């Protein structure tokens, strides 16, 4: 759990250095997106599309040794960057930690200023989908 | 008359739009989203303040001085709109809250008593949702069918195909004068003339046309015409519906309430004369009164001057954009208003729009309320810039440089 919190604190720290400059923040976001691991072509299918996002977002998750590994991608550069932030925060955590996680960094970095409210809603859909995977893995683990 | 840009002193004109003089994200604002809503001219704002500070009273209802004053001013706007669109009488001018409400009024009041099963409504592929959905609603209720005029590669209506759709079953043809997504200027008069041959009723959505080009409802010979104040330097919450007297008199009211009645009893109610029959309740009095200043502003500049300035900006921007690698124009009609929809190869429209905003440039991204058109074009949206009378070539230069910078970053 602390790991999820620490990662969010790190993101807040990084964005605070951008001095609320919108263009610098966007530049930083797309750089982060470029570092996202390549999304497997065969998984770029409709079933993996997150509903409720304005641009296309693909998300998959796998479960090994009690930890979830998320993979994600988007057809827009800014969204890919934003998605990479969520992946970074939640990756390699236990299903219980993901379910319990409170995602507060978007508010702290004033994300809706950079991406608008519609996209912020998409971000919430993305978070929800990641938690759904965690719920499913937890159920499987318990079974 | 050939008019040139020199006929306007842009810098003093811009001073009449204080909103333009501000920074957005640390950069001077460049407002290129005029097709969505144009900025409000100073005399409109002044008039609004004056109304609320001096004249506020309900209209057509009292005999006291303030009520008289506001009623008189309200009716003065109606007369100046009559003049603006050259209708033969002011009673044919109805105030609504926007183009959307104007079209809904016609779909509901005219449609409910004039449409039946197998009747046909003709729309075009490039309509705004507000000229699609009201017709779908009334079509569902009455069993009427909707036919769609297709477009060619340039985004122009194919008139030969339109002619094939026309038949004795056609009850109504509704289309936009100028497309908000593509900028296409449609041959409105020709479309109406052809509709008249099969005795179909016509409605022109002039939301984009009113600020740009001279409208003459007698010359167009249309039955209905709708537009919005906020797209022509006026306030929000004011729309116009022009309707031909015979039709307006023959159709039922849209909403019931005060103002629209002659006598009310529980045994039965008789309706007021036009236009009041269609103006139930207290309207946006202050905004309607202030709207007159927007009409005056356009009249004083004159449509030829406005058109020539906007066309010059269109030409200038189109040339510069076309030189950019990967520039894909969406909509290249020969007759086009100052609206440019485009994509840049390999870059998503949302990314472009977001970065433009970060550079202080207000452009529109998305489907522009024309999803059927976007679906037809096989895209999920475009970036759109639309120029108004207060925009300048310098702003276009800044925009082009910003775009180059964004492209180099995102490629
Ligand atoms: C062509 C066209 N029709 C209708 C509308 C709807 O106008 P309003 O929202 O003012 O009712 C618009 C506005 O975007 C438009 O561009």
XYZ file of C-alpha atoms and ligand atoms in Angstrom:
570
model
C 0.000 0.000 0.000
C 2.793 2.369 0.936
C 4.358 1.671 -2.389
C 1.272 3.067 -4.157
C 1.359 6.131 -1.958
C 5.117 6.634 -2.458
C 4.750 6.470 -6.194
C 2.001 9.061 -6.144
C 4.123 11.328 -3.967
C 6.942 10.988 -6.482
C 4.649 12.030 -9.321
C 3.363 15.027 -7.358
C 6.971 16.015 -6.675
C 7.913 15.735 -10.358
C 4.978 17.849 -11.475
C 5.638 20.488 -8.849
C 8.931 21.161 -10.610
C 7.053 22.031 -13.794
C 5.823 25.159 -12.079
C 2.213 24.894 -13.294
C 3.369 25.548 -16.837
C 0.823 23.784 -18.968
C 3.002 23.276 -22.003
C 5.881 21.896 -19.957
C 3.488 19.557 -18.196
C 2.123 18.288 -21.510
C 5.650 17.791 -22.825
C 6.503 15.818 -19.729
C 3.344 13.733 -20.015
C 4.070 12.707 -23.598
C 7.672 11.857 -22.699
C 6.355 9.535 -20.015
C 4.045 7.969 -22.568
C 6.956 7.250 -24.856
C 8.601 5.213 -22.117
C 5.589 2.934 -21.747
C 6.526 -0.635 -22.783
C 5.360 -1.566 -26.279
C 1.790 -2.835 -26.178
C 1.438 -6.257 -27.853
C -0.244 -5.877 -31.235
C -2.428 -8.973 -30.731
C -3.923 -7.432 -27.600
C -4.956 -4.243 -29.386
C -8.508 -5.509 -29.758
C -11.934 -4.100 -28.952
C -12.395 -6.248 -25.823
C -9.435 -4.468 -24.257
C -10.702 -0.974 -24.920
C -11.599 0.970 -21.779
C -15.124 2.367 -22.087
C -15.768 5.979 -21.177
C -12.587 7.458 -22.645
C -12.709 10.043 -25.432
C -9.625 8.663 -27.093
C -8.941 4.959 -27.415
C -7.299 3.299 -24.432
C -6.330 -0.376 -24.368
C -5.705 -2.085 -21.064
C -4.743 -5.639 -20.095
C -3.620 -7.202 -16.859
C -1.889 -10.429 -15.854
C -1.358 -11.954 -12.445
C 1.802 -13.713 -11.255
C 3.240 -14.400 -7.803
C 0.505 -12.395 -6.116
C 1.186 -9.260 -8.164
C -0.668 -7.605 -11.003
C 1.105 -6.523 -14.156
C -0.809 -3.944 -16.210
C -0.159 -3.091 -19.824
C -1.791 -0.145 -21.511
C -1.701 2.058 -24.570
C -3.642 4.830 -26.271
C -4.004 6.277 -29.752
C -3.263 9.776 -28.483
C 0.087 10.829 -27.096
C -1.240 12.772 -24.122
C -3.566 9.990 -23.030
C -0.756 7.454 -23.367
C 1.270 9.574 -20.972
C -1.564 9.824 -18.476
C -2.213 6.122 -18.661
C 1.464 5.460 -18.047
C 1.158 7.372 -14.772
C -1.596 5.071 -13.566
C 0.289 1.982 -14.652
C 3.328 3.246 -12.806
C 1.319 3.826 -9.617
C -0.515 0.509 -9.537
C 1.835 -1.951 -11.218
C 3.310 -4.894 -9.316
C 0.906 -4.452 -6.415
C -1.323 -7.056 -4.811
C -4.992 -7.117 -5.812
C -5.988 -6.037 -2.295
C -3.672 -3.034 -2.413
C -5.049 -1.982 -5.794
C -8.619 -2.301 -4.549
C -7.841 -0.243 -1.461
C -5.772 2.353 -3.273
C -6.902 5.924 -3.169
C -5.755 7.631 -6.369
C -5.188 11.224 -5.336
C -2.313 12.401 -7.500
C -4.505 13.714 -10.400
C -6.094 16.234 -8.052
C -2.737 17.302 -6.649
C -1.178 17.887 -10.041
C -4.402 19.651 -11.146
C -4.716 17.261 -14.000
C -8.048 18.568 -15.242
C -6.324 21.846 -16.027
C -4.105 20.038 -18.501
C -6.606 17.689 -20.017
C -10.092 19.115 -19.445
C -12.949 17.604 -17.492
C -14.094 15.195 -20.201
C -10.757 13.478 -20.284
C -10.575 13.481 -16.513
C -13.734 11.395 -16.583
C -11.949 9.006 -18.930
C -9.156 8.806 -16.402
C -11.659 7.739 -13.765
C -12.967 5.009 -16.085
C -9.423 3.785 -16.541
C -8.848 3.621 -12.779
C -12.100 1.763 -12.324
C -11.155 -0.785 -14.970
C -7.798 -1.400 -13.274
C -9.576 -2.025 -9.983
C -12.016 -4.393 -11.673
C -9.083 -6.513 -12.796
C -7.861 -6.560 -9.193
C -11.276 -7.698 -7.962
C -11.289 -10.496 -10.525
C -7.774 -11.644 -9.576
C -8.646 -11.568 -5.897
C -11.712 -13.713 -6.503
C -9.641 -16.186 -8.491
C -6.980 -16.266 -5.797
C -9.577 -16.951 -3.142
C -11.262 -19.686 -5.161
C -18.246 45.975 -54.907
C -14.696 44.871 -54.212
C -13.863 45.489 -50.575
C -10.488 45.002 -49.009
C -9.308 44.329 -45.518
C -8.023 47.905 -45.307
C -11.650 48.966 -44.950
C -11.508 47.830 -41.335
C -9.284 49.241 -38.679
C -8.738 45.940 -36.939
C -6.914 47.289 -33.937
C -9.691 49.655 -32.931
C -12.263 46.990 -33.763
C -10.507 44.557 -31.435
C -10.759 47.057 -28.598
C -14.509 46.591 -28.760
C -13.989 42.968 -27.684
C -12.219 43.284 -24.319
C -12.183 39.503 -23.864
C -9.578 39.234 -26.636
C -7.102 41.180 -24.559
C -6.004 38.518 -22.095
C -3.413 35.818 -21.572
C -4.260 32.140 -21.554
C -1.655 29.772 -20.166
C 0.770 32.652 -20.162
C 0.302 33.437 -23.885
C -1.818 36.125 -25.542
C -5.192 34.579 -26.342
C -5.845 33.728 -29.979
C -9.526 32.989 -30.337
C -10.184 30.728 -33.314
C -13.377 29.054 -32.116
C -15.813 31.541 -33.573
C -17.994 28.939 -35.256
C -18.877 27.607 -31.808
C -19.504 31.038 -30.339
C -18.159 34.438 -31.257
C -17.077 37.035 -28.725
C -19.518 39.703 -27.597
C -19.166 43.247 -28.868
C -18.928 46.040 -26.242
C -22.240 47.700 -27.131
C -24.067 44.442 -26.393
C -22.485 44.233 -22.965
C -23.328 47.887 -22.308
C -26.915 47.346 -23.325
C -27.196 44.334 -21.004
C -25.896 46.350 -18.075
C -28.208 49.229 -18.900
C -31.205 46.920 -18.966
C -30.449 45.424 -15.582
C -29.523 48.771 -14.048
C -32.311 50.902 -15.502
C -35.049 49.164 -17.447
C -35.656 45.766 -15.902
C -39.347 44.907 -16.063
C -41.462 42.210 -17.617
C -42.766 42.942 -21.092
C -46.248 43.140 -22.597
C -47.778 42.911 -19.145
C -47.747 46.158 -17.248
C -48.710 49.717 -17.923
C -46.016 51.190 -15.735
C -43.119 53.104 -17.206
C -40.442 50.442 -16.884
C -42.634 47.799 -18.483
C -43.421 50.162 -21.336
C -39.756 50.908 -21.818
C -38.592 47.303 -21.865
C -41.503 46.270 -24.121
C -40.646 49.009 -26.585
C -36.988 48.038 -26.696
C -37.816 44.360 -26.988
C -40.003 45.070 -29.993
C -37.310 47.305 -31.489
C -35.033 44.297 -31.662
C -37.742 42.384 -33.493
C -37.942 45.151 -36.044
C -34.192 45.275 -36.532
C -34.102 41.501 -37.031
C -36.882 41.873 -39.586
C -34.728 44.348 -41.433
C -31.617 42.169 -40.995
C -33.212 39.185 -42.756
C -35.532 41.273 -44.934
C -38.745 39.562 -43.903
C -41.853 41.437 -44.945
C -43.216 41.869 -41.426
C -41.878 41.812 -37.881
C -44.592 39.365 -36.779
C -42.766 36.672 -38.698
C -39.808 36.984 -36.321
C -40.013 34.764 -33.221
C -37.568 34.909 -30.331
C -36.301 31.595 -28.986
C -33.237 30.695 -26.980
C -31.208 29.542 -29.957
C -31.113 27.786 -33.312
C -31.719 24.500 -31.542
C -34.933 25.686 -29.955
C -36.063 27.295 -33.209
C -35.704 23.997 -35.058
C -37.371 22.044 -32.256
C -40.271 24.479 -32.380
C -40.807 23.835 -36.084
C -40.326 20.079 -35.797
C -42.859 19.957 -32.998
C -45.473 22.524 -34.030
C -45.336 22.091 -37.770
C -44.365 18.413 -37.742
C -47.055 17.224 -35.361
C -49.867 18.379 -37.643
C -48.243 17.986 -41.044
C -46.397 14.680 -40.976
C -47.823 11.208 -41.261
C -46.604 7.755 -42.113
C -44.573 7.438 -45.333
C -44.067 11.219 -45.560
C -40.452 12.123 -46.141
C -38.118 14.665 -44.575
C -34.926 15.489 -46.448
C -31.821 16.507 -44.492
C -28.182 16.618 -45.575
C -25.122 14.612 -44.607
C -23.495 17.697 -43.099
C -26.161 18.762 -40.597
C -25.524 19.774 -37.017
C -27.173 17.448 -34.483
C -29.681 20.214 -33.785
C -30.987 19.841 -37.334
C -31.109 16.044 -37.133
C -32.377 14.952 -33.743
C -35.573 17.095 -33.614
C -36.565 15.534 -36.956
C -35.788 12.053 -35.713
C -38.013 12.653 -32.697
C -40.969 13.818 -34.778
C -40.338 11.093 -37.372
C -40.566 8.476 -34.639
C -43.877 9.897 -33.472
C -45.458 10.303 -36.882
C -43.900 7.476 -38.873
C -42.280 9.868 -41.344
C -38.972 8.854 -42.938
C -35.698 10.770 -43.131
C -33.671 10.900 -46.353
C -30.170 12.304 -46.536
C -28.554 14.380 -49.293
C -25.070 12.922 -49.879
C -21.854 14.916 -50.313
C -18.940 14.707 -52.747
C -15.210 14.509 -51.898
C -14.992 18.230 -51.325
C -17.827 18.163 -48.803
C -20.396 19.766 -51.108
C -23.990 18.579 -51.354
C -24.608 16.615 -54.562
C -27.551 18.482 -56.016
C -28.362 15.802 -58.627
C -28.737 13.274 -55.821
C -30.920 15.728 -53.922
C -33.172 16.058 -56.968
C -33.557 12.280 -57.045
C -34.677 12.267 -53.408
C -37.395 14.845 -54.038
C -40.871 13.470 -54.689
C -44.504 14.186 -53.852
C -43.807 12.358 -50.580
C -41.294 15.042 -49.562
C -42.942 17.199 -46.943
C -39.939 19.118 -45.687
C -36.362 19.930 -46.640
C -34.116 21.179 -43.817
C -30.455 22.033 -44.386
C -27.732 24.359 -43.224
C -26.761 27.410 -45.222
C -23.159 27.053 -44.073
C -21.714 23.886 -42.518
C -20.152 24.401 -39.105
C -17.800 21.431 -39.543
C -16.591 21.950 -43.103
C -17.395 25.563 -43.897
C -19.243 24.531 -47.070
C -21.606 27.264 -48.274
C -24.629 25.502 -49.706
C -26.610 26.826 -52.682
C -29.522 27.685 -50.411
C -31.696 29.396 -52.984
C -31.366 26.536 -55.461
C -32.189 23.962 -52.767
C -35.319 25.896 -51.778
C -36.425 26.375 -55.398
C -36.171 22.645 -56.050
C -38.099 21.874 -52.853
C -40.817 24.314 -53.877
C -41.323 22.367 -57.099
C -42.659 19.450 -55.047
C -44.382 21.823 -52.635
C -42.185 20.822 -49.722
C -41.761 23.159 -46.772
C -38.198 24.433 -46.298
C -36.145 25.243 -43.219
C -32.717 26.827 -43.402
C -30.333 26.500 -40.469
C -28.529 29.819 -40.807
C -26.570 29.600 -37.532
C -23.230 29.920 -39.341
C -24.514 32.104 -42.144
C -25.994 34.966 -40.124
C -22.652 36.387 -38.956
C -20.976 35.838 -42.311
C -23.297 36.578 -45.186
C -26.346 38.692 -46.040
C -29.598 36.829 -45.470
C -32.743 37.728 -47.380
C -35.653 35.419 -46.574
C -37.798 36.857 -49.361
C -35.131 36.244 -51.934
C -34.363 32.780 -50.540
C -38.113 32.158 -50.498
C -37.792 29.709 -47.595
C -40.576 28.941 -45.120
C -38.436 28.858 -41.976
C -34.983 30.130 -41.092
C -33.176 29.800 -37.765
C -30.086 31.359 -36.205
C -28.439 32.202 -32.862
C -27.377 35.512 -31.336
C -24.241 34.159 -29.688
C -22.620 33.300 -33.024
C -23.002 36.860 -34.290
C -21.295 38.927 -31.580
C -24.460 38.909 -29.479
C -25.466 37.434 -26.116
C -26.226 33.805 -25.350
C -29.823 32.704 -24.878
C -31.236 34.503 -27.925
C -32.298 32.682 -31.040
C -34.393 33.657 -33.988
C -36.977 31.755 -35.895
C -38.290 33.331 -39.039
C -41.509 31.721 -40.279
C -43.847 32.517 -43.115
C -47.074 34.034 -41.749
C -49.530 31.579 -43.350
C -47.679 28.615 -41.890
C -47.159 30.132 -38.449
C -50.851 30.937 -38.223
C -51.860 27.437 -39.238
C -49.763 25.456 -36.760
C -50.303 24.922 -33.027
C -48.184 26.595 -30.307
C -44.965 24.983 -29.119
C -45.300 25.639 -25.398
C -48.199 26.809 -23.286
C -48.108 29.526 -20.658
C -48.343 33.251 -20.222
C -47.993 35.618 -23.168
C -49.068 33.090 -25.800
C -52.807 33.225 -24.990
C -55.742 35.455 -25.774
C -58.219 34.026 -23.274
C -57.820 31.178 -20.866
C -60.631 29.241 -19.265
C -60.930 25.663 -18.156
C -63.468 25.234 -20.923
C -60.875 26.097 -23.556
C -58.134 28.533 -24.381
C -57.674 30.733 -27.412
C -54.190 31.580 -28.557
C -52.553 34.894 -29.122
C -51.584 36.131 -32.583
C -48.154 35.489 -34.037
C -45.408 35.966 -32.965
C -46.643 35.886 -29.327
C -48.370 32.549 -29.841
C -44.880 31.039 -29.960
C -43.335 33.045 -27.125
C -44.749 31.469 -23.975
C -43.474 32.752 -20.660
C -40.976 35.472 -19.854
C -38.277 35.487 -22.529
C -34.624 36.512 -22.204
C -35.702 40.144 -22.221
C -32.380 41.794 -21.447
C -30.508 39.581 -23.891
C -33.025 40.137 -26.692
C -32.789 43.893 -26.164
C -28.979 43.715 -26.155
C -29.020 41.542 -29.270
C -30.093 44.603 -31.259
C -26.629 46.051 -30.682
C -25.097 42.959 -32.279
C -27.324 43.359 -35.328
C -26.395 47.034 -35.480
C -22.705 46.140 -35.241
C -22.948 43.822 -38.253
C -25.026 46.309 -40.222
C -22.591 49.123 -39.520
C -19.606 47.114 -40.694
C -21.636 45.607 -43.507
C -21.620 42.020 -44.676
C -19.418 42.761 -47.726
C -16.643 44.064 -45.468
C -17.002 41.189 -42.999
C -17.075 38.597 -45.747
C -14.093 39.975 -47.563
C -12.009 40.158 -44.380
C -12.931 36.624 -43.339
C -12.341 35.280 -46.843
C -8.926 36.903 -46.889
C -8.069 35.161 -43.592
C -9.395 31.895 -44.994
C -7.205 32.168 -48.092
C -4.163 33.162 -46.099
C -4.521 30.367 -43.532
C -5.375 27.723 -46.134
C -2.215 28.557 -48.107
C 0.008 28.402 -45.044
C -1.548 25.211 -43.734
C -1.315 23.500 -47.113
C 2.444 23.995 -47.024
C 2.721 21.923 -43.833
C 3.803 18.333 -44.299
C 1.003 15.916 -43.511
C -1.749 18.550 -43.568
C -5.091 16.931 -44.397
C -7.923 19.384 -45.018
C -11.385 18.057 -44.196
C -13.766 19.910 -46.478
C -12.494 21.734 -49.532
C -15.692 23.165 -51.005
C -15.240 25.717 -53.754
C -17.629 28.031 -51.973
C -16.423 28.058 -48.391
C -16.756 30.185 -45.268
C -13.888 30.953 -42.879
C -13.895 27.543 -41.219
C -10.959 25.139 -41.610
C -11.300 21.587 -40.369
C -8.141 19.529 -40.624
C -5.994 16.675 -39.418
C -2.232 16.264 -39.349
C -1.041 12.882 -40.489
C 0.133 10.696 -37.629
C -1.034 13.025 -34.869
C -4.302 12.697 -33.013
C -6.626 15.700 -33.156
C -6.977 15.733 -29.357
C -3.236 16.055 -28.873
C -3.108 18.936 -31.334
C -6.005 20.735 -29.672
C -4.552 20.325 -26.198
C -1.134 21.650 -27.199
C -2.709 24.576 -29.069
C -4.586 25.467 -25.890
C -1.339 25.330 -23.942
C -0.052 27.932 -26.403
C -3.055 30.189 -25.836
C -4.830 29.223 -29.055
C -8.511 28.330 -28.763
C -9.369 25.812 -31.484
C -12.108 23.221 -31.434
C -11.399 19.492 -31.437
C -13.870 16.687 -31.868
C -16.919 15.894 -33.958
C -18.396 19.425 -33.811
C -21.905 18.030 -33.174
C -21.866 16.388 -36.605
C -21.300 12.731 -35.787
C -23.108 11.379 -38.892
C -20.698 13.406 -41.020
C -17.631 12.185 -39.114
C -18.837 8.599 -39.405
C -19.321 9.074 -43.141
C -15.783 10.468 -43.445
C -14.467 7.581 -41.343
C -12.799 9.806 -38.726
C -13.603 10.453 -35.090
C -13.030 14.172 -35.224
C -10.984 17.058 -36.571
C -9.256 20.173 -35.357
C -11.236 23.203 -36.449
C -10.218 26.823 -36.599
C -12.815 29.424 -37.551
C -12.100 33.098 -38.116
C -14.150 36.136 -37.329
C -14.031 39.772 -38.245
C -11.628 40.589 -35.380
C -9.016 37.964 -36.252
C -5.768 38.905 -37.980
C -3.085 37.495 -40.231
C -0.591 37.961 -37.400
C -2.659 35.566 -35.315
C -2.618 33.073 -38.150
C 1.186 33.367 -38.359
C 1.471 32.617 -34.636
C -0.918 29.705 -35.032
C 1.088 28.240 -37.931
C 4.338 28.502 -35.975
C 2.699 26.891 -32.965
C 1.451 24.088 -35.161
C 4.927 23.518 -36.636
C 6.358 23.332 -33.154
C 3.721 20.844 -32.004
C 4.157 18.687 -35.090
C 7.919 18.457 -34.588
C 7.300 17.409 -30.996
C 4.628 14.802 -31.626
C 6.028 13.136 -34.717
C -24.855 24.911 -38.221
C -25.344 24.969 -36.806
N -26.615 24.691 -36.524
C -27.098 24.753 -35.281
C -26.305 25.067 -34.201
C -26.896 25.103 -32.824
O -26.961 26.389 -32.337
P -27.330 26.688 -30.816
O -26.453 25.813 -29.989
O -27.043 28.137 -30.653
O -28.770 26.366 -30.635
C -24.967 25.347 -34.436
C -24.065 25.662 -33.301
O -23.051 25.058 -33.070
C -24.469 25.298 -35.765
O -23.181 25.560 -36.019
